[in-house]
Amino acid sequence: MIALARSSLARLVSVATPSRSRADAPSAQPADERVSRRLRRRRRVANALIVLGVVVVAYAGAIILWGDPATALYARWKQHQLSGQLDDLFSSYAARAASPAEDGNAQQVAERERRAVAAAARDFSGGVEEGQVLGRITIPKIGIEPVFVQGTRWAQDLSRGPGHYPQTPLPGLGKTTAIAAHRTTFGAWFRHVDDLKAGDRIVLKLPYATFSYRVFGHKIVASDDWRIIRPRGFDALVLSSCHPLYSASHRWIVYAALYRVDPVKGKPYLVDMRNEVRLLKS
């Protein structure tokens, strides 16, 4: 009897008291869920970092191969605006430009055309302000033809296109004209300026005339070397851009000499490095 009573009591106690594993089960499940959430958050962060890394590498690769795509879009948009302004400027100037007289022999006509172009250059220069649209530069060898403006300020001028050095005169005055542009940002117009060789053509189209140049040399100079814009005794053109790529410690300089002028109204003429002119034979 005593043994039977003890057995019955043991069974009652086991039914009334849950086992340890059953008591622990409710608290184990929330802990597993917290661990799972942490793992999911870590995977999301890792995936986001991988995507960000791929984007950064792709963007850096685009800059190395073609230039900065973000600033290029801005420059293209600004070029569209400048093109409209330039068309208006050309139309306005051509409407009021006078045609020079054509009497005299060929040499006299050529000299008269040069004097008329020089007078037009001085007159046009007198009203030019920083940031103003000036003309278009075309370099067939490297496939560019952007509008250029007055000034070489980083944000206001060169972010929109190549810029004319205000310290230099405009073409047509027998002196040195200088134009700068970026190589990696804001259109990177002069990115491949180092591909230009002797004899390659550069054309500057301004409201009063179109000037054609041939490259005759290049040079790498310090960024503060202003001797590049000195007068050379003839109509010269200097192109300037940062060198090496992604650095501003030096400048890559291209030198070109004027060989042909097409006045907006008048007869085209040729000019050489001795500053001698002659009419272009038709």
PDB file of C-alpha atoms in Angstrom:
ATOM      1  CA  MET A   1       0.000   0.000   0.000  1.00  0.00           C
ATOM      2  CA  ILE A   2       2.730   2.437   0.906  1.00  0.00           C
ATOM      3  CA  ALA A   3       4.584   1.727  -2.337  1.00  0.00           C
ATOM      4  CA  LEU A   4       1.396   2.239  -4.354  1.00  0.00           C
ATOM      5  CA  ALA A   5       0.716   5.588  -2.656  1.00  0.00           C
ATOM      6  CA  ARG A   6       4.235   6.797  -3.359  1.00  0.00           C
ATOM      7  CA  SER A   7       3.899   5.866  -7.052  1.00  0.00           C
ATOM      8  CA  SER A   8       0.611   7.721  -7.377  1.00  0.00           C
ATOM      9  CA  LEU A   9       2.089  10.814  -5.697  1.00  0.00           C
ATOM     10  CA  ALA A  10       5.069  10.816  -8.049  1.00  0.00           C
ATOM     11  CA  ARG A  11       2.799  10.705 -11.077  1.00  0.00           C
ATOM     12  CA  LEU A  12       0.758  13.656  -9.775  1.00  0.00           C
ATOM     13  CA  VAL A  13       3.920  15.723  -9.197  1.00  0.00           C
ATOM     14  CA  SER A  14       5.246  15.010 -12.708  1.00  0.00           C
ATOM     15  CA  VAL A  15       1.945  16.121 -14.235  1.00  0.00           C
ATOM     16  CA  ALA A  16       1.744  19.307 -12.159  1.00  0.00           C
ATOM     17  CA  THR A  17       5.382  20.329 -12.719  1.00  0.00           C
ATOM     18  CA  PRO A  18       6.368  20.964 -16.417  1.00  0.00           C
ATOM     19  CA  SER A  19       9.672  19.631 -17.608  1.00  0.00           C
ATOM     20  CA  ARG A  20      12.689  21.996 -17.857  1.00  0.00           C
ATOM     21  CA  SER A  21      12.850  21.792 -21.646  1.00  0.00           C
ATOM     22  CA  ARG A  22       9.202  22.759 -22.025  1.00  0.00           C
ATOM     23  CA  ALA A  23       9.623  25.710 -19.626  1.00  0.00           C
ATOM     24  CA  ASP A  24      12.625  26.999 -21.578  1.00  0.00           C
ATOM     25  CA  ALA A  25      11.004  26.742 -25.057  1.00  0.00           C
ATOM     26  CA  PRO A  26       9.009  30.039 -25.044  1.00  0.00           C
ATOM     27  CA  SER A  27      12.125  32.151 -24.271  1.00  0.00           C
ATOM     28  CA  ALA A  28      14.336  30.311 -26.802  1.00  0.00           C
ATOM     29  CA  GLN A  29      12.134  31.197 -29.765  1.00  0.00           C
ATOM     30  CA  PRO A  30      12.362  35.055 -29.370  1.00  0.00           C
ATOM     31  CA  ALA A  31      16.151  34.809 -28.992  1.00  0.00           C
ATOM     32  CA  ASP A  32      16.404  32.933 -32.288  1.00  0.00           C
ATOM     33  CA  GLU A  33      14.276  35.586 -33.996  1.00  0.00           C
ATOM     34  CA  ARG A  34      16.544  38.381 -32.722  1.00  0.00           C
ATOM     35  CA  VAL A  35      19.614  36.617 -34.087  1.00  0.00           C
ATOM     36  CA  SER A  36      17.863  36.097 -37.416  1.00  0.00           C
ATOM     37  CA  ARG A  37      16.928  39.793 -37.639  1.00  0.00           C
ATOM     38  CA  ARG A  38      20.495  40.836 -36.916  1.00  0.00           C
ATOM     39  CA  LEU A  39      21.785  38.544 -39.634  1.00  0.00           C
ATOM     40  CA  ARG A  40      19.274  39.934 -42.141  1.00  0.00           C
ATOM     41  CA  ARG A  41      20.288  43.530 -41.302  1.00  0.00           C
ATOM     42  CA  ARG A  42      23.946  42.667 -41.731  1.00  0.00           C
ATOM     43  CA  ARG A  43      23.266  41.060 -45.105  1.00  0.00           C
ATOM     44  CA  ARG A  44      21.358  44.161 -46.272  1.00  0.00           C
ATOM     45  CA  VAL A  45      24.212  46.448 -45.173  1.00  0.00           C
ATOM     46  CA  ALA A  46      26.783  44.201 -46.863  1.00  0.00           C
ATOM     47  CA  ASN A  47      24.773  44.152 -50.099  1.00  0.00           C
ATOM     48  CA  ALA A  48      24.415  47.946 -50.027  1.00  0.00           C
ATOM     49  CA  LEU A  49      28.166  48.359 -49.541  1.00  0.00           C
ATOM     50  CA  ILE A  50      28.874  45.999 -52.442  1.00  0.00           C
ATOM     51  CA  VAL A  51      26.545  47.965 -54.722  1.00  0.00           C
ATOM     52  CA  LEU A  52      28.115  51.245 -53.586  1.00  0.00           C
ATOM     53  CA  GLY A  53      31.580  49.865 -54.253  1.00  0.00           C
ATOM     54  CA  VAL A  54      30.593  48.769 -57.762  1.00  0.00           C
ATOM     55  CA  VAL A  55      29.148  52.235 -58.485  1.00  0.00           C
ATOM     56  CA  VAL A  56      32.290  53.990 -57.196  1.00  0.00           C
ATOM     57  CA  VAL A  57      34.582  51.735 -59.253  1.00  0.00           C
ATOM     58  CA  ALA A  58      32.437  52.223 -62.384  1.00  0.00           C
ATOM     59  CA  TYR A  59      32.358  56.002 -61.885  1.00  0.00           C
ATOM     60  CA  ALA A  60      36.126  56.121 -61.369  1.00  0.00           C
ATOM     61  CA  GLY A  61      36.609  54.020 -64.503  1.00  0.00           C
ATOM     62  CA  ALA A  62      34.404  56.383 -66.521  1.00  0.00           C
ATOM     63  CA  ILE A  63      36.452  59.375 -65.342  1.00  0.00           C
ATOM     64  CA  ILE A  64      39.717  57.651 -66.274  1.00  0.00           C
ATOM     65  CA  LEU A  65      38.489  56.643 -69.740  1.00  0.00           C
ATOM     66  CA  TRP A  66      36.248  59.555 -70.773  1.00  0.00           C
ATOM     67  CA  GLY A  67      36.179  62.256 -68.081  1.00  0.00           C
ATOM     68  CA  ASP A  68      33.721  63.076 -65.323  1.00  0.00           C
ATOM     69  CA  PRO A  69      30.225  62.166 -66.636  1.00  0.00           C
ATOM     70  CA  ALA A  70      28.328  64.281 -64.087  1.00  0.00           C
ATOM     71  CA  THR A  71      30.098  67.554 -64.868  1.00  0.00           C
ATOM     72  CA  ALA A  72      30.034  66.629 -68.580  1.00  0.00           C
ATOM     73  CA  LEU A  73      26.238  66.665 -68.523  1.00  0.00           C
ATOM     74  CA  TYR A  74      26.285  70.121 -66.950  1.00  0.00           C
ATOM     75  CA  ALA A  75      28.768  71.389 -69.559  1.00  0.00           C
ATOM     76  CA  ARG A  76      26.678  69.988 -72.424  1.00  0.00           C
ATOM     77  CA  TRP A  77      23.599  71.725 -71.075  1.00  0.00           C
ATOM     78  CA  LYS A  78      25.508  75.014 -70.810  1.00  0.00           C
ATOM     79  CA  GLN A  79      26.897  74.545 -74.336  1.00  0.00           C
ATOM     80  CA  HIS A  80      23.356  74.265 -75.660  1.00  0.00           C
ATOM     81  CA  GLN A  81      22.551  77.614 -74.071  1.00  0.00           C
ATOM     82  CA  LEU A  82      25.766  79.210 -75.334  1.00  0.00           C
ATOM     83  CA  SER A  83      25.118  77.993 -78.893  1.00  0.00           C
ATOM     84  CA  GLY A  84      21.853  79.935 -78.991  1.00  0.00           C
ATOM     85  CA  GLN A  85      23.565  83.055 -77.683  1.00  0.00           C
ATOM     86  CA  LEU A  86      26.360  82.690 -80.239  1.00  0.00           C
ATOM     87  CA  ASP A  87      23.925  82.357 -83.153  1.00  0.00           C
ATOM     88  CA  ASP A  88      22.237  85.582 -82.059  1.00  0.00           C
ATOM     89  CA  LEU A  89      25.616  87.323 -81.751  1.00  0.00           C
ATOM     90  CA  PHE A  90      26.748  86.216 -85.216  1.00  0.00           C
ATOM     91  CA  SER A  91      23.478  87.310 -86.828  1.00  0.00           C
ATOM     92  CA  SER A  92      23.534  90.692 -85.101  1.00  0.00           C
ATOM     93  CA  TYR A  93      27.159  91.409 -86.021  1.00  0.00           C
ATOM     94  CA  ALA A  94      26.819  90.297 -89.659  1.00  0.00           C
ATOM     95  CA  ALA A  95      23.780  92.554 -90.111  1.00  0.00           C
ATOM     96  CA  ARG A  96      25.740  95.691 -89.200  1.00  0.00           C
ATOM     97  CA  ALA A  97      29.189  94.790 -90.586  1.00  0.00           C
ATOM     98  CA  ALA A  98      30.303  96.887 -93.585  1.00  0.00           C
ATOM     99  CA  SER A  99      31.919  95.426 -96.690  1.00  0.00           C
ATOM    100  CA  PRO A 100      35.382  96.916 -97.416  1.00  0.00           C
ATOM    101  CA  ALA A 101      36.177  98.464-100.792  1.00  0.00           C
ATOM    102  CA  GLU A 102      37.551  96.141-103.489  1.00  0.00           C
ATOM    103  CA  ASP A 103      39.516  98.600-105.676  1.00  0.00           C
ATOM    104  CA  GLY A 104      43.285  98.287-106.085  1.00  0.00           C
ATOM    105  CA  ASN A 105      45.552  95.368-106.877  1.00  0.00           C
ATOM    106  CA  ALA A 106      45.455  92.017-105.044  1.00  0.00           C
ATOM    107  CA  GLN A 107      48.106  92.989-102.504  1.00  0.00           C
ATOM    108  CA  GLN A 108      46.390  96.272-101.679  1.00  0.00           C
ATOM    109  CA  VAL A 109      43.074  94.464-101.221  1.00  0.00           C
ATOM    110  CA  ALA A 110      44.727  91.903 -98.939  1.00  0.00           C
ATOM    111  CA  GLU A 111      46.299  94.625 -96.791  1.00  0.00           C
ATOM    112  CA  ARG A 112      43.004  96.472 -96.632  1.00  0.00           C
ATOM    113  CA  GLU A 113      41.204  93.295 -95.542  1.00  0.00           C
ATOM    114  CA  ARG A 114      43.742  92.746 -92.781  1.00  0.00           C
ATOM    115  CA  ARG A 115      43.339  96.314 -91.523  1.00  0.00           C
ATOM    116  CA  ALA A 116      39.551  95.929 -91.568  1.00  0.00           C
ATOM    117  CA  VAL A 117      39.758  92.693 -89.557  1.00  0.00           C
ATOM    118  CA  ALA A 118      42.137  94.322 -87.039  1.00  0.00           C
ATOM    119  CA  ALA A 119      39.759  97.264 -86.622  1.00  0.00           C
ATOM    120  CA  ALA A 120      36.860  94.859 -86.119  1.00  0.00           C
ATOM    121  CA  ALA A 121      38.864  92.901 -83.521  1.00  0.00           C
ATOM    122  CA  ARG A 122      39.611  96.074 -81.547  1.00  0.00           C
ATOM    123  CA  ASP A 123      36.005  97.230 -81.785  1.00  0.00           C
ATOM    124  CA  PHE A 124      34.602  93.873 -80.711  1.00  0.00           C
ATOM    125  CA  SER A 125      37.113  93.519 -77.850  1.00  0.00           C
ATOM    126  CA  GLY A 126      36.048  96.852 -76.399  1.00  0.00           C
ATOM    127  CA  GLY A 127      32.625  95.545 -75.411  1.00  0.00           C
ATOM    128  CA  VAL A 128      33.597  92.069 -74.169  1.00  0.00           C
ATOM    129  CA  GLU A 129      32.887  91.161 -70.534  1.00  0.00           C
ATOM    130  CA  GLU A 130      33.952  88.135 -68.493  1.00  0.00           C
ATOM    131  CA  GLY A 131      31.707  85.159 -69.050  1.00  0.00           C
ATOM    132  CA  GLN A 132      30.431  86.482 -72.381  1.00  0.00           C
ATOM    133  CA  VAL A 133      30.154  84.129 -75.330  1.00  0.00           C
ATOM    134  CA  LEU A 134      32.854  84.853 -77.945  1.00  0.00           C
ATOM    135  CA  GLY A 135      32.965  82.222 -80.651  1.00  0.00           C
ATOM    136  CA  ARG A 136      33.474  78.574 -81.528  1.00  0.00           C
ATOM    137  CA  ILE A 137      36.703  76.557 -81.543  1.00  0.00           C
ATOM    138  CA  THR A 138      36.900  73.583 -83.894  1.00  0.00           C
ATOM    139  CA  ILE A 139      39.695  71.002 -83.760  1.00  0.00           C
ATOM    140  CA  PRO A 140      38.992  68.216 -86.273  1.00  0.00           C
ATOM    141  CA  LYS A 141      41.878  66.012 -85.077  1.00  0.00           C
ATOM    142  CA  ILE A 142      40.309  65.501 -81.643  1.00  0.00           C
ATOM    143  CA  GLY A 143      36.691  65.904 -82.757  1.00  0.00           C
ATOM    144  CA  ILE A 144      35.564  68.960 -80.786  1.00  0.00           C
ATOM    145  CA  GLU A 145      33.749  72.184 -81.716  1.00  0.00           C
ATOM    146  CA  PRO A 146      32.560  73.824 -78.467  1.00  0.00           C
ATOM    147  CA  VAL A 147      31.565  77.430 -77.931  1.00  0.00           C
ATOM    148  CA  PHE A 148      34.194  79.368 -75.982  1.00  0.00           C
ATOM    149  CA  VAL A 149      33.700  82.289 -73.631  1.00  0.00           C
ATOM    150  CA  GLN A 150      35.674  85.211 -72.230  1.00  0.00           C
ATOM    151  CA  GLY A 151      37.543  84.326 -69.050  1.00  0.00           C
ATOM    152  CA  THR A 152      39.264  81.374 -67.406  1.00  0.00           C
ATOM    153  CA  ARG A 153      37.564  81.355 -64.003  1.00  0.00           C
ATOM    154  CA  TRP A 154      37.044  77.772 -62.844  1.00  0.00           C
ATOM    155  CA  ALA A 155      33.353  77.957 -61.935  1.00  0.00           C
ATOM    156  CA  GLN A 156      31.921  80.830 -63.970  1.00  0.00           C
ATOM    157  CA  ASP A 157      33.749  80.259 -67.272  1.00  0.00           C
ATOM    158  CA  LEU A 158      35.546  76.926 -67.721  1.00  0.00           C
ATOM    159  CA  SER A 159      32.605  74.960 -66.307  1.00  0.00           C
ATOM    160  CA  ARG A 160      30.630  76.012 -69.402  1.00  0.00           C
ATOM    161  CA  GLY A 161      33.290  75.633 -72.097  1.00  0.00           C
ATOM    162  CA  PRO A 162      36.801  76.650 -73.128  1.00  0.00           C
ATOM    163  CA  GLY A 163      37.784  80.132 -71.982  1.00  0.00           C
ATOM    164  CA  HIS A 164      39.771  82.910 -73.636  1.00  0.00           C
ATOM    165  CA  TYR A 165      42.573  84.352 -71.502  1.00  0.00           C
ATOM    166  CA  PRO A 166      41.524  87.977 -70.829  1.00  0.00           C
ATOM    167  CA  GLN A 167      45.230  88.883 -70.689  1.00  0.00           C
ATOM    168  CA  THR A 168      45.540  88.133 -74.410  1.00  0.00           C
ATOM    169  CA  PRO A 169      43.978  89.920 -77.404  1.00  0.00           C
ATOM    170  CA  LEU A 170      41.444  88.389 -79.741  1.00  0.00           C
ATOM    171  CA  PRO A 171      42.618  87.078 -83.143  1.00  0.00           C
ATOM    172  CA  GLY A 172      43.389  89.504 -85.944  1.00  0.00           C
ATOM    173  CA  LEU A 173      45.797  91.847 -84.170  1.00  0.00           C
ATOM    174  CA  GLY A 174      49.076  90.097 -84.965  1.00  0.00           C
ATOM    175  CA  LYS A 175      49.607  88.901 -81.386  1.00  0.00           C
ATOM    176  CA  THR A 176      49.098  85.791 -79.251  1.00  0.00           C
ATOM    177  CA  THR A 177      45.603  84.568 -78.402  1.00  0.00           C
ATOM    178  CA  ALA A 178      45.304  81.954 -75.628  1.00  0.00           C
ATOM    179  CA  ILE A 179      42.437  79.584 -74.781  1.00  0.00           C
ATOM    180  CA  ALA A 180      42.204  77.182 -71.833  1.00  0.00           C
ATOM    181  CA  ALA A 181      39.919  74.215 -71.147  1.00  0.00           C
ATOM    182  CA  HIS A 182      39.594  71.251 -68.797  1.00  0.00           C
ATOM    183  CA  ARG A 183      40.933  67.769 -69.530  1.00  0.00           C
ATOM    184  CA  THR A 184      38.912  65.622 -67.070  1.00  0.00           C
ATOM    185  CA  THR A 185      35.843  67.616 -65.963  1.00  0.00           C
ATOM    186  CA  PHE A 186      33.163  69.906 -67.417  1.00  0.00           C
ATOM    187  CA  GLY A 187      33.235  68.543 -70.952  1.00  0.00           C
ATOM    188  CA  ALA A 188      36.971  67.710 -70.893  1.00  0.00           C
ATOM    189  CA  TRP A 189      37.284  69.574 -74.193  1.00  0.00           C
ATOM    190  CA  PHE A 190      41.083  69.449 -74.212  1.00  0.00           C
ATOM    191  CA  ARG A 191      41.399  65.893 -72.889  1.00  0.00           C
ATOM    192  CA  HIS A 192      43.212  64.759 -76.044  1.00  0.00           C
ATOM    193  CA  VAL A 193      45.020  68.003 -76.784  1.00  0.00           C
ATOM    194  CA  ASP A 194      48.281  66.075 -76.445  1.00  0.00           C
ATOM    195  CA  ASP A 195      47.339  64.166 -79.635  1.00  0.00           C
ATOM    196  CA  LEU A 196      47.790  67.288 -81.775  1.00  0.00           C
ATOM    197  CA  LYS A 197      50.785  67.232 -84.092  1.00  0.00           C
ATOM    198  CA  ALA A 198      52.497  69.764 -86.316  1.00  0.00           C
ATOM    199  CA  GLY A 199      50.257  70.683 -89.239  1.00  0.00           C
ATOM    200  CA  ASP A 200      46.947  69.861 -87.501  1.00  0.00           C
ATOM    201  CA  ARG A 201      44.261  72.497 -88.037  1.00  0.00           C
ATOM    202  CA  ILE A 202      42.495  74.626 -85.406  1.00  0.00           C
ATOM    203  CA  VAL A 203      39.699  77.025 -86.349  1.00  0.00           C
ATOM    204  CA  LEU A 204      38.367  79.950 -84.307  1.00  0.00           C
ATOM    205  CA  LYS A 205      35.102  81.390 -85.568  1.00  0.00           C
ATOM    206  CA  LEU A 206      34.285  84.832 -84.145  1.00  0.00           C
ATOM    207  CA  PRO A 207      31.561  87.283 -85.190  1.00  0.00           C
ATOM    208  CA  TYR A 208      33.885  89.394 -87.342  1.00  0.00           C
ATOM    209  CA  ALA A 209      35.975  86.632 -89.009  1.00  0.00           C
ATOM    210  CA  THR A 210      36.985  82.979 -89.024  1.00  0.00           C
ATOM    211  CA  PHE A 211      40.664  82.261 -88.260  1.00  0.00           C
ATOM    212  CA  SER A 212      42.407  79.043 -89.324  1.00  0.00           C
ATOM    213  CA  TYR A 213      45.634  77.966 -87.608  1.00  0.00           C
ATOM    214  CA  ARG A 214      48.162  75.157 -88.022  1.00  0.00           C
ATOM    215  CA  VAL A 215      49.883  73.564 -85.032  1.00  0.00           C
ATOM    216  CA  PHE A 216      53.655  74.014 -84.999  1.00  0.00           C
ATOM    217  CA  GLY A 217      54.656  72.718 -81.562  1.00  0.00           C
ATOM    218  CA  HIS A 218      53.831  71.866 -77.977  1.00  0.00           C
ATOM    219  CA  LYS A 219      55.452  72.187 -74.560  1.00  0.00           C
ATOM    220  CA  ILE A 220      54.898  71.233 -70.908  1.00  0.00           C
ATOM    221  CA  VAL A 221      55.306  74.178 -68.534  1.00  0.00           C
ATOM    222  CA  ALA A 222      54.720  74.978 -64.879  1.00  0.00           C
ATOM    223  CA  SER A 223      51.219  76.155 -64.036  1.00  0.00           C
ATOM    224  CA  ASP A 224      52.485  79.666 -63.255  1.00  0.00           C
ATOM    225  CA  ASP A 225      54.568  80.111 -66.415  1.00  0.00           C
ATOM    226  CA  TRP A 226      53.055  83.148 -68.159  1.00  0.00           C
ATOM    227  CA  ARG A 227      55.696  83.311 -70.874  1.00  0.00           C
ATOM    228  CA  ILE A 228      53.405  81.150 -73.009  1.00  0.00           C
ATOM    229  CA  ILE A 229      51.254  84.182 -73.891  1.00  0.00           C
ATOM    230  CA  ARG A 230      54.044  86.525 -74.937  1.00  0.00           C
ATOM    231  CA  PRO A 231      53.765  88.145 -78.412  1.00  0.00           C
ATOM    232  CA  ARG A 232      55.628  86.250 -81.138  1.00  0.00           C
ATOM    233  CA  GLY A 233      55.502  88.762 -83.972  1.00  0.00           C
ATOM    234  CA  PHE A 234      52.624  87.060 -85.755  1.00  0.00           C
ATOM    235  CA  ASP A 235      49.086  85.880 -85.058  1.00  0.00           C
ATOM    236  CA  ALA A 236      49.666  82.899 -82.764  1.00  0.00           C
ATOM    237  CA  LEU A 237      47.264  80.665 -80.865  1.00  0.00           C
ATOM    238  CA  VAL A 238      48.026  78.958 -77.560  1.00  0.00           C
ATOM    239  CA  LEU A 239      45.911  76.120 -76.161  1.00  0.00           C
ATOM    240  CA  SER A 240      46.420  75.433 -72.462  1.00  0.00           C
ATOM    241  CA  SER A 241      45.233  72.580 -70.259  1.00  0.00           C
ATOM    242  CA  CYS A 242      46.221  70.851 -67.020  1.00  0.00           C
ATOM    243  CA  HIS A 243      48.962  68.228 -67.110  1.00  0.00           C
ATOM    244  CA  PRO A 244      49.242  65.457 -66.176  1.00  0.00           C
ATOM    245  CA  LEU A 245      45.657  64.203 -66.107  1.00  0.00           C
ATOM    246  CA  TYR A 246      44.008  64.673 -62.669  1.00  0.00           C
ATOM    247  CA  SER A 247      46.662  67.205 -61.672  1.00  0.00           C
ATOM    248  CA  ALA A 248      47.131  70.973 -61.978  1.00  0.00           C
ATOM    249  CA  SER A 249      50.864  71.155 -61.318  1.00  0.00           C
ATOM    250  CA  HIS A 250      51.745  71.786 -64.966  1.00  0.00           C
ATOM    251  CA  ARG A 251      50.176  72.821 -68.268  1.00  0.00           C
ATOM    252  CA  TRP A 252      50.200  71.134 -71.645  1.00  0.00           C
ATOM    253  CA  ILE A 253      50.656  73.910 -74.196  1.00  0.00           C
ATOM    254  CA  VAL A 254      49.939  73.694 -77.927  1.00  0.00           C
ATOM    255  CA  TYR A 255      51.264  76.414 -80.234  1.00  0.00           C
ATOM    256  CA  ALA A 256      49.657  77.226 -83.581  1.00  0.00           C
ATOM    257  CA  ALA A 257      50.164  79.900 -86.241  1.00  0.00           C
ATOM    258  CA  LEU A 258      47.505  81.706 -88.244  1.00  0.00           C
ATOM    259  CA  TYR A 259      47.476  80.918 -91.973  1.00  0.00           C
ATOM    260  CA  ARG A 260      44.020  81.947 -93.232  1.00  0.00           C
ATOM    261  CA  VAL A 261      41.394  84.585 -92.407  1.00  0.00           C
ATOM    262  CA  ASP A 262      37.818  84.642 -93.715  1.00  0.00           C
ATOM    263  CA  PRO A 263      36.221  87.998 -92.822  1.00  0.00           C
ATOM    264  CA  VAL A 264      32.490  87.952 -92.161  1.00  0.00           C
ATOM    265  CA  LYS A 265      32.227  90.382 -95.081  1.00  0.00           C
ATOM    266  CA  GLY A 266      35.128  90.713 -97.457  1.00  0.00           C
ATOM    267  CA  LYS A 267      37.677  88.557 -99.234  1.00  0.00           C
ATOM    268  CA  PRO A 268      39.572  85.690 -97.588  1.00  0.00           C
ATOM    269  CA  TYR A 269      43.321  86.114 -97.324  1.00  0.00           C
ATOM    270  CA  LEU A 270      46.350  84.077 -96.310  1.00  0.00           C
ATOM    271  CA  VAL A 271      48.950  85.109 -93.755  1.00  0.00           C
ATOM    272  CA  ASP A 272      52.297  83.567 -92.815  1.00  0.00           C
ATOM    273  CA  MET A 273      54.608  83.621 -89.806  1.00  0.00           C
ATOM    274  CA  ARG A 274      56.463  86.579 -91.302  1.00  0.00           C
ATOM    275  CA  ASN A 275      53.139  88.418 -90.951  1.00  0.00           C
ATOM    276  CA  GLU A 276      52.826  88.830 -94.701  1.00  0.00           C
ATOM    277  CA  VAL A 277      49.404  88.606 -96.351  1.00  0.00           C
ATOM    278  CA  ARG A 278      48.058  87.763 -99.774  1.00  0.00           C
ATOM    279  CA  LEU A 279      44.601  87.215-101.206  1.00  0.00           C
ATOM    280  CA  LEU A 280      43.349  83.659-101.352  1.00  0.00           C
ATOM    281  CA  LYS A 281      43.180  82.534-104.970  1.00  0.00           C
ATOM    282  CA  SER A 282      39.710  81.344-105.954  1.00  0.00           C
TER     283      SER A 282
END
